[in-house]
Amino acid sequence: MKKETRILHAGSHPERFHGAVNPPVYHVSTVLHPSVAAMETSGKTPFEGMRYGRFGTPTTFALEEAVAELEGGHRSVATSSGLAGITGALMAFLKAGDHLLMVDTAYFPTRKFCDDVLSGLGVETTYYDPLIGGGITALMRPNTKVVFTESPGSLTFEVQDVPAIAMAAHAGGAIVMMDNTWGALTFQPFAKGVDISIQAATKYIVGHADAMLGVITAATPDLWLKVKSSVAAFGHSPGAEEMYLGLRGLRTLPVRLRQHAATALRLARWLEGRPEVDRVLYPPLESDPGHDLWKRDFSGACGLFGVILKPAPKAAVDAMLDGFDHFKLGFSWGGFESLVIPTTGHSIIRTASDWAPAGPSLRFHAGLEDADDLQDDLERGLERLGRGG
Ligand SMILES: *Cc1c(COP(=O)(O)O)cnc(C)c1O
């Protein structure tokens, strides 16, 4: 059975809920136990079944089961945001004296966590070039515990050779983590050597810009228990409604993603041919430097891509962005709506790789609006850019 079919029903157990197709939203803190003996028994396996709201409810378990199916891993742990998933996974495996290899193109708040929090806890981070591949062996140290990947890279979209990195990391005794938010459904992390995959479910899984949610998935029972124990120790407890929205969004993920990707490819190709544009950063484009790796490792794409304009004054770029009808200015992505952000300047920090765009850079999310309408919006935007603001 195809994954697209399996995730329609993954984690749902109508027989437990009077036949209801979707699991109910459990609003729970206290769980009542029938006897002291039952309380003691549940304490022996605190993460199985209902013990206390913070450890999980049937809504949690349904979401976690469904995302594990999506990712192709052993089992998942839900968190209150994508960033909480990333920090929760890192904290489960790093302690004072350990070394972390972090991809230079990581989501910026991930980088900030390494610099501001992990450093204070005695964990040393080395950033590495996203295109390093098997060359990461040279950066491995005896105390390197985690190699963290994100592919394509945040804002600049470099595709990583995850299987080569994973092989080198494992040879050096480290585990491999991946922020797989862009590759939801289309990149199978565990088949490519990843041990822990994190989804910012806020993006495509929720898919409607109305909830914050993260999910960590582990390759094996041992890794899962480490993640779950650590996340539980920190007291993370994602909201019941949010988990339900994640589960609901997941059911339509394949059909939404196909549309997002088709529209993005059409817009990316069109933008590539425009005189105002220097480069389009979207691995499905044949012209993209990461295209071959993307084709080898991904079964599809999503609606998120970057654009580097030819040199232009800031006022002209601002006029282009301010005047869009459909591409709204806002952070996040993966919802039904088209979005754009300027990425020039301090929002892109690179210390281990080169980033020298010819002109201003932007990030677009192609939403579910009609592609003709979106292209017209871009065309009018490029006219504003040409008029100079
Ligand atoms: C948005 C994002 C996150 C963080 O997710 P939140 O739910 O906003 O905390 C992590 N990684 C990537 C690649 C993202 O785009």
GROMACS .gro file of C-alpha atoms and ligand atoms in nm:
model
  404
    1MET     CA    1   0.000   0.000   0.000
    2LYS     CA    2   0.128   0.348  -0.083
    3LYS     CA    3   0.217   0.585   0.201
    4GLU     CA    4  -0.040   0.834   0.067
    5THR     CA    5  -0.309   0.573   0.134
    6ARG     CA    6  -0.175   0.457   0.468
    7ILE     CA    7  -0.161   0.802   0.628
    8LEU     CA    8  -0.533   0.851   0.564
    9HIS     CA    9  -0.608   0.613   0.849
   10ALA     CA   10  -0.278   0.588   1.036
   11GLY     CA   11  -0.329   0.619   1.412
   12SER     CA   12  -0.708   0.608   1.390
   13HIS     CA   13  -0.890   0.336   1.583
   14PRO     CA   14  -1.266   0.387   1.539
   15GLU     CA   15  -1.337   0.070   1.738
   16ARG     CA   16  -1.208   0.249   2.050
   17PHE     CA   17  -1.432   0.554   1.997
   18HIS     CA   18  -1.780   0.424   1.918
   19GLY     CA   19  -1.696   0.408   1.547
   20ALA     CA   20  -1.600   0.774   1.514
   21VAL     CA   21  -1.367   0.812   1.216
   22ASN     CA   22  -1.150   1.065   1.399
   23PRO     CA   23  -1.025   1.024   1.755
   24PRO     CA   24  -1.183   1.268   2.001
   25VAL     CA   25  -0.994   1.560   2.152
   26TYR     CA   26  -0.909   1.452   2.507
   27HIS     CA   27  -0.906   1.744   2.750
   28VAL     CA   28  -0.722   1.576   3.034
   29SER     CA   29  -0.500   1.650   3.328
   30THR     CA   30  -0.610   1.399   3.591
   31VAL     CA   31  -0.657   1.035   3.501
   32LEU     CA   32  -0.841   0.829   3.763
   33HIS     CA   33  -0.700   0.490   3.855
   34PRO     CA   34  -0.930   0.225   4.003
   35SER     CA   35  -0.692   0.103   4.274
   36VAL     CA   36  -0.350   0.155   4.431
   37ALA     CA   37  -0.235  -0.161   4.254
   38ALA     CA   38  -0.343  -0.020   3.915
   39MET     CA   39  -0.165   0.308   3.992
   40GLU     CA   40   0.152   0.118   4.077
   41THR     CA   41   0.130  -0.092   3.762
   42SER     CA   42   0.088   0.215   3.540
   43GLY     CA   43   0.394   0.369   3.706
   44LYS     CA   44   0.607   0.087   3.571
   45THR     CA   45   0.532   0.190   3.210
   46PRO     CA   46   0.448   0.561   3.246
   47PHE     CA   47   0.452   0.629   2.872
   48GLU     CA   48   0.204   0.355   2.778
   49GLY     CA   49  -0.168   0.417   2.812
   50MET     CA   50  -0.326   0.690   3.023
   51ARG     CA   51  -0.147   0.782   3.346
   52TYR     CA   52  -0.145   1.162   3.365
   53GLY     CA   53  -0.231   1.424   3.103
   54ARG     CA   54   0.125   1.543   3.049
   55PHE     CA   55   0.242   1.197   2.942
   56GLY     CA   56  -0.011   1.173   2.659
   57THR     CA   57  -0.374   1.095   2.579
   58PRO     CA   58  -0.543   0.898   2.299
   59THR     CA   59  -0.530   1.221   2.090
   60THR     CA   60  -0.152   1.234   2.141
   61PHE     CA   61  -0.108   0.865   2.066
   62ALA     CA   62  -0.312   0.891   1.744
   63LEU     CA   63  -0.104   1.184   1.616
   64GLU     CA   64   0.223   1.017   1.713
   65GLU     CA   65   0.127   0.691   1.546
   66ALA     CA   66   0.026   0.872   1.226
   67VAL     CA   67   0.345   1.079   1.205
   68ALA     CA   68   0.562   0.772   1.269
   69GLU     CA   69   0.388   0.618   0.968
   70LEU     CA   70   0.445   0.933   0.759
   71GLU     CA   71   0.814   0.944   0.849
   72GLY     CA   72   0.867   0.570   0.830
   73GLY     CA   73   1.015   0.548   1.181
   74HIS     CA   74   0.953   0.341   1.491
   75ARG     CA   75   0.757   0.583   1.709
   76SER     CA   76   0.702   0.958   1.762
   77VAL     CA   77   0.684   1.215   2.041
   78ALA     CA   78   0.465   1.525   2.000
   79THR     CA   79   0.592   1.865   2.116
   80SER     CA   80   0.439   2.210   2.152
   81SER     CA   81   0.619   2.357   1.847
   82GLY     CA   82   0.866   2.259   1.580
   83LEU     CA   83   1.144   2.437   1.766
   84ALA     CA   84   1.053   2.249   2.086
   85GLY     CA   85   1.092   1.930   1.882
   86ILE     CA   86   1.441   2.032   1.773
   87THR     CA   87   1.556   2.142   2.118
   88GLY     CA   88   1.386   1.842   2.279
   89ALA     CA   89   1.570   1.602   2.049
   90LEU     CA   90   1.906   1.774   2.104
   91MET     CA   91   1.865   1.779   2.484
   92ALA     CA   92   1.790   1.407   2.486
   93PHE     CA   93   2.135   1.319   2.351
   94LEU     CA   94   2.377   1.596   2.456
   95LYS     CA   95   2.542   1.668   2.791
   96ALA     CA   96   2.837   1.875   2.916
   97GLY     CA   97   3.158   1.781   2.734
   98ASP     CA   98   2.981   1.662   2.419
   99HIS     CA   99   3.037   1.795   2.068
  100LEU     CA  100   2.763   1.870   1.813
  101LEU     CA  101   2.807   1.906   1.436
  102MET     CA  102   2.536   2.144   1.315
  103VAL     CA  103   2.465   2.223   0.951
  104ASP     CA  104   2.548   2.585   0.865
  105THR     CA  105   2.212   2.627   0.691
  106ALA     CA  106   2.002   2.526   0.993
  107TYR     CA  107   1.678   2.707   1.073
  108PHE     CA  108   1.798   3.023   1.250
  109PRO     CA  109   1.638   2.955   1.593
  110THR     CA  110   1.810   2.613   1.592
  111ARG     CA  111   2.141   2.794   1.551
  112LYS     CA  112   2.048   3.039   1.827
  113PHE     CA  113   1.973   2.749   2.064
  114CYS     CA  114   2.321   2.605   2.001
  115ASP     CA  115   2.494   2.941   2.049
  116ASP     CA  116   2.290   3.073   2.342
  117VAL     CA  117   2.181   2.762   2.535
  118LEU     CA  118   2.394   2.457   2.450
  119SER     CA  119   2.716   2.656   2.480
  120GLY     CA  120   2.620   2.755   2.837
  121LEU     CA  121   2.561   2.387   2.920
  122GLY     CA  122   2.911   2.291   2.807
  123VAL     CA  123   2.812   2.146   2.469
  124GLU     CA  124   3.040   2.265   2.188
  125THR     CA  125   2.889   2.323   1.842
  126THR     CA  126   3.085   2.317   1.516
  127TYR     CA  127   2.899   2.438   1.207
  128TYR     CA  128   2.966   2.252   0.883
  129ASP     CA  129   2.918   2.326   0.514
  130PRO     CA  130   2.584   2.174   0.400
  131LEU     CA  131   2.759   2.033   0.091
  132ILE     CA  132   3.025   1.851   0.295
  133GLY     CA  133   2.886   1.501   0.229
  134GLY     CA  134   3.115   1.220   0.347
  135GLY     CA  135   3.385   1.482   0.412
  136ILE     CA  136   3.222   1.531   0.751
  137THR     CA  137   3.451   1.252   0.874
  138ALA     CA  138   3.728   1.512   0.907
  139LEU     CA  139   3.518   1.710   1.158
  140MET     CA  140   3.421   1.415   1.376
  141ARG     CA  141   3.577   1.402   1.723
  142PRO     CA  142   3.572   1.125   1.983
  143ASN     CA  143   3.308   1.325   2.175
  144THR     CA  144   3.088   1.406   1.872
  145LYS     CA  145   2.749   1.270   1.980
  146VAL     CA  146   2.511   1.424   1.726
  147VAL     CA  147   2.533   1.526   1.361
  148PHE     CA  148   2.236   1.750   1.276
  149THR     CA  149   2.110   1.789   0.918
  150GLU     CA  150   1.842   1.998   0.750
  151SER     CA  151   1.781   1.952   0.379
  152PRO     CA  152   1.723   2.162   0.180
  153GLY     CA  153   1.879   2.431   0.401
  154SER     CA  154   1.664   2.704   0.556
  155LEU     CA  155   1.632   3.009   0.328
  156THR     CA  156   1.914   2.905   0.091
  157PHE     CA  157   1.790   2.555  -0.008
  158GLU     CA  158   2.116   2.357  -0.039
  159VAL     CA  159   2.043   1.983  -0.069
  160GLN     CA  160   2.254   1.767   0.162
  161ASP     CA  161   2.392   1.421   0.085
  162VAL     CA  162   2.223   1.280   0.394
  163PRO     CA  163   2.312   0.911   0.330
  164ALA     CA  164   2.685   0.997   0.299
  165ILE     CA  165   2.676   1.215   0.610
  166ALA     CA  166   2.489   0.946   0.804
  167MET     CA  167   2.739   0.679   0.708
  168ALA     CA  168   3.031   0.893   0.825
  169ALA     CA  169   2.851   0.996   1.146
  170HIS     CA  170   2.768   0.636   1.236
  171ALA     CA  171   3.125   0.525   1.166
  172GLY     CA  172   3.236   0.787   1.422
  173GLY     CA  173   2.979   0.675   1.680
  174ALA     CA  174   2.739   0.972   1.648
  175ILE     CA  175   2.367   0.969   1.584
  176VAL     CA  176   2.209   1.163   1.298
  177MET     CA  177   1.920   1.406   1.341
  178MET     CA  178   1.730   1.577   1.065
  179ASP     CA  179   1.492   1.871   1.048
  180ASN     CA  180   1.270   1.716   0.780
  181THR     CA  181   1.006   1.989   0.759
  182TRP     CA  182   1.058   2.068   0.388
  183GLY     CA  183   1.063   1.697   0.301
  184ALA     CA  184   0.738   1.606   0.481
  185LEU     CA  185   0.618   1.294   0.296
  186THR     CA  186   0.870   1.328   0.010
  187PHE     CA  187   1.192   1.247   0.202
  188GLN     CA  188   1.205   0.920   0.393
  189PRO     CA  189   1.463   0.998   0.661
  190PHE     CA  190   1.500   0.653   0.815
  191ALA     CA  191   1.563   0.485   0.481
  192LYS     CA  192   1.848   0.738   0.433
  193GLY     CA  193   2.030   0.669   0.760
  194VAL     CA  194   1.869   0.928   0.989
  195ASP     CA  195   1.813   0.821   1.352
  196ILE     CA  196   1.590   1.107   1.475
  197SER     CA  197   1.367   1.311   1.243
  198ILE     CA  198   1.189   1.629   1.346
  199GLN     CA  199   0.890   1.787   1.175
  200ALA     CA  200   0.773   2.141   1.239
  201ALA     CA  201   0.413   2.016   1.207
  202THR     CA  202   0.311   2.383   1.231
  203LYS     CA  203   0.394   2.397   0.858
  204TYR     CA  204   0.251   2.137   0.620
  205ILE     CA  205   0.110   1.881   0.863
  206VAL     CA  206  -0.123   2.131   1.031
  207GLY     CA  207  -0.139   2.302   0.693
  208HIS     CA  208  -0.389   2.577   0.779
  209ALA     CA  209  -0.180   2.833   0.971
  210ASP     CA  210  -0.382   2.778   1.287
  211ALA     CA  211  -0.167   2.578   1.531
  212MET     CA  212   0.188   2.540   1.663
  213LEU     CA  213   0.307   2.179   1.681
  214GLY     CA  214   0.619   1.965   1.648
  215VAL     CA  215   0.682   1.592   1.626
  216ILE     CA  216   1.004   1.400   1.690
  217THR     CA  217   1.027   1.051   1.538
  218ALA     CA  218   1.288   0.793   1.637
  219ALA     CA  219   1.427   0.500   1.438
  220THR     CA  220   1.435   0.246   1.723
  221PRO     CA  221   1.266   0.173   2.059
  222ASP     CA  222   1.584   0.269   2.250
  223LEU     CA  223   1.616   0.605   2.076
  224TRP     CA  224   1.245   0.668   2.122
  225LEU     CA  225   1.264   0.603   2.496
  226LYS     CA  226   1.554   0.848   2.531
  227VAL     CA  227   1.359   1.118   2.346
  228LYS     CA  228   1.034   1.052   2.531
  229SER     CA  229   1.205   1.045   2.875
  230SER     CA  230   1.385   1.372   2.808
  231VAL     CA  231   1.083   1.553   2.663
  232ALA     CA  232   0.875   1.431   2.959
  233ALA     CA  233   1.145   1.543   3.206
  234PHE     CA  234   1.129   1.896   3.065
  235GLY     CA  235   0.753   1.893   3.109
  236HIS     CA  236   0.660   1.956   2.745
  237SER     CA  237   0.288   1.904   2.692
  238PRO     CA  238   0.143   1.998   2.353
  239GLY     CA  239  -0.217   2.122   2.352
  240ALA     CA  240  -0.500   1.880   2.280
  241GLU     CA  241  -0.666   2.094   2.011
  242GLU     CA  242  -0.334   2.151   1.839
  243MET     CA  243  -0.264   1.779   1.820
  244TYR     CA  244  -0.610   1.720   1.678
  245LEU     CA  245  -0.551   1.987   1.412
  246GLY     CA  246  -0.221   1.821   1.325
  247LEU     CA  247  -0.389   1.488   1.284
  248ARG     CA  248  -0.666   1.638   1.072
  249GLY     CA  249  -0.420   1.824   0.851
  250LEU     CA  250  -0.216   1.510   0.797
  251ARG     CA  251  -0.506   1.338   0.619
  252THR     CA  252  -0.495   1.584   0.329
  253LEU     CA  253  -0.118   1.631   0.325
  254PRO     CA  254  -0.047   1.432   0.005
  255VAL     CA  255  -0.305   1.611  -0.207
  256ARG     CA  256  -0.213   1.955  -0.070
  257LEU     CA  257   0.159   1.896  -0.117
  258ARG     CA  258   0.112   1.792  -0.478
  259GLN     CA  259  -0.070   2.117  -0.550
  260HIS     CA  260   0.179   2.335  -0.357
  261ALA     CA  261   0.469   2.171  -0.544
  262ALA     CA  262   0.307   2.198  -0.888
  263THR     CA  263   0.233   2.568  -0.840
  264ALA     CA  264   0.581   2.635  -0.695
  265LEU     CA  265   0.750   2.464  -0.991
  266ARG     CA  266   0.549   2.663  -1.239
  267LEU     CA  267   0.622   2.994  -1.063
  268ALA     CA  268   0.990   2.903  -1.015
  269ARG     CA  269   1.032   2.826  -1.387
  270TRP     CA  270   0.857   3.148  -1.482
  271LEU     CA  271   1.066   3.355  -1.240
  272GLU     CA  272   1.386   3.197  -1.374
  273GLY     CA  273   1.309   3.341  -1.716
  274ARG     CA  274   1.255   3.696  -1.591
  275PRO     CA  275   1.526   3.960  -1.646
  276GLU     CA  276   1.488   4.097  -1.289
  277VAL     CA  277   1.584   3.757  -1.140
  278ASP     CA  278   1.940   3.636  -1.088
  279ARG     CA  279   1.867   3.285  -0.951
  280VAL     CA  280   1.580   3.074  -0.823
  281LEU     CA  281   1.659   2.841  -0.533
  282TYR     CA  282   1.434   2.536  -0.575
  283PRO     CA  283   1.587   2.187  -0.603
  284PRO     CA  284   1.320   2.055  -0.848
  285LEU     CA  285   1.454   2.303  -1.108
  286GLU     CA  286   1.707   2.139  -1.344
  287SER     CA  287   1.924   2.451  -1.300
  288ASP     CA  288   1.947   2.409  -0.922
  289PRO     CA  289   2.288   2.284  -0.799
  290GLY     CA  290   2.109   2.038  -0.569
  291HIS     CA  291   1.884   1.899  -0.841
  292ASP     CA  292   2.060   1.563  -0.887
  293LEU     CA  293   2.071   1.487  -0.514
  294TRP     CA  294   1.709   1.596  -0.479
  295LYS     CA  295   1.608   1.367  -0.763
  296ARG     CA  296   1.797   1.077  -0.607
  297ASP     CA  297   1.664   1.119  -0.253
  298PHE     CA  298   1.322   1.293  -0.267
  299SER     CA  299   1.001   1.166  -0.424
  300GLY     CA  300   0.854   1.515  -0.461
  301ALA     CA  301   0.870   1.869  -0.330
  302CYS     CA  302   0.670   2.137  -0.153
  303GLY     CA  303   0.577   2.499  -0.218
  304LEU     CA  304   0.874   2.672  -0.053
  305PHE     CA  305   1.151   2.829  -0.263
  306GLY     CA  306   1.396   3.118  -0.270
  307VAL     CA  307   1.464   3.392  -0.524
  308ILE     CA  308   1.773   3.607  -0.566
  309LEU     CA  309   1.700   3.927  -0.753
  310LYS     CA  310   1.950   4.120  -0.959
  311PRO     CA  311   2.085   4.417  -0.759
  312ALA     CA  312   1.800   4.656  -0.676
  313PRO     CA  313   1.741   4.932  -0.421
  314LYS     CA  314   1.569   4.830  -0.096
  315ALA     CA  315   1.285   5.077  -0.162
  316ALA     CA  316   1.208   4.901  -0.491
  317VAL     CA  317   1.206   4.556  -0.327
  318ASP     CA  318   0.989   4.686  -0.043
  319ALA     CA  319   0.741   4.831  -0.296
  320MET     CA  320   0.729   4.495  -0.472
  321LEU     CA  321   0.655   4.310  -0.147
  322ASP     CA  322   0.419   4.568   0.005
  323GLY     CA  323   0.195   4.568  -0.302
  324PHE     CA  324   0.132   4.196  -0.346
  325ASP     CA  325  -0.234   4.090  -0.339
  326HIS     CA  326  -0.177   3.718  -0.272
  327PHE     CA  327   0.179   3.684  -0.139
  328LYS     CA  328   0.124   3.810   0.217
  329LEU     CA  329   0.410   3.916   0.442
  330GLY     CA  330   0.443   3.666   0.725
  331PHE     CA  331   0.667   3.407   0.889
  332SER     CA  332   0.602   3.036   0.875
  333TRP     CA  333   0.486   2.846   0.566
  334GLY     CA  334   0.300   2.530   0.472
  335GLY     CA  335  -0.049   2.675   0.518
  336PHE     CA  336  -0.302   2.717   0.237
  337GLU     CA  337  -0.199   3.079   0.180
  338SER     CA  338   0.086   3.222  -0.024
  339LEU     CA  339   0.355   3.407   0.169
  340VAL     CA  340   0.673   3.602   0.108
  341ILE     CA  341   0.956   3.734   0.328
  342PRO     CA  342   1.270   3.931   0.245
  343THR     CA  343   1.575   3.725   0.352
  344THR     CA  344   1.852   3.973   0.276
  345GLY     CA  345   2.081   4.077   0.558
  346HIS     CA  346   2.097   3.942   0.908
  347SER     CA  347   1.830   3.673   0.869
  348ILE     CA  348   2.087   3.456   0.688
  349ILE     CA  349   2.396   3.380   0.897
  350ARG     CA  350   2.664   3.152   0.752
  351THR     CA  351   2.998   3.081   0.920
  352ALA     CA  352   3.108   2.757   0.750
  353SER     CA  353   2.990   2.807   0.391
  354ASP     CA  354   2.962   3.081   0.132
  355TRP     CA  355   2.653   3.290   0.080
  356ALA     CA  356   2.712   3.586  -0.149
  357PRO     CA  357   2.393   3.657  -0.342
  358ALA     CA  358   2.417   3.895  -0.639
  359GLY     CA  359   2.122   4.100  -0.511
  360PRO     CA  360   1.833   4.104  -0.264
  361SER     CA  361   1.698   3.762  -0.163
  362LEU     CA  362   1.340   3.657  -0.095
  363ARG     CA  363   1.157   3.345   0.021
  364PHE     CA  364   0.822   3.253  -0.132
  365HIS     CA  365   0.562   3.002  -0.025
  366ALA     CA  366   0.330   2.900  -0.308
  367GLY     CA  367  -0.014   2.852  -0.153
  368LEU     CA  368  -0.329   2.691  -0.289
  369GLU     CA  369  -0.452   2.997  -0.481
  370ASP     CA  370  -0.492   2.956  -0.857
  371ALA     CA  371  -0.148   2.953  -1.021
  372ASP     CA  372  -0.251   3.210  -1.287
  373ASP     CA  373  -0.352   3.453  -1.013
  374LEU     CA  374  -0.020   3.401  -0.835
  375GLN     CA  375   0.181   3.451  -1.153
  376ASP     CA  376  -0.010   3.773  -1.230
  377ASP     CA  377   0.064   3.892  -0.877
  378LEU     CA  378   0.436   3.824  -0.927
  379GLU     CA  379   0.433   3.997  -1.264
  380ARG     CA  380   0.280   4.312  -1.117
  381GLY     CA  381   0.533   4.291  -0.833
  382LEU     CA  382   0.825   4.278  -1.075
  383GLU     CA  383   0.679   4.585  -1.250
  384ARG     CA  384   0.680   4.771  -0.915
  385LEU     CA  385   1.039   4.655  -0.864
  386GLY     CA  386   1.134   4.787  -1.208
  387ARG     CA  387   0.976   5.125  -1.136
  388GLY     CA  388   1.212   5.150  -0.840
  389GLY     CA  389   0.956   5.182  -0.559
  390LIG     C1  390   0.929   2.689   1.119
  390LIG     C2  391   1.041   2.594   1.123
  390LIG     C3  392   1.077   2.533   1.243
  390LIG     C4  393   1.014   2.567   1.375
  390LIG     O1  394   0.880   2.535   1.384
  390LIG     P1  395   0.783   2.614   1.486
  390LIG     O2  396   0.665   2.528   1.494
  390LIG     O3  397   0.761   2.749   1.427
  390LIG     O4  398   0.857   2.621   1.617
  390LIG     C5  399   1.178   2.441   1.240
  390LIG     N1  400   1.242   2.411   1.125
  390LIG     C6  401   1.210   2.467   1.009
  390LIG     C7  402   1.283   2.427   0.886
  390LIG     C8  403   1.109   2.561   1.004
  390LIG     O5  404   1.081   2.622   0.888
   0.00000   0.00000   0.00000
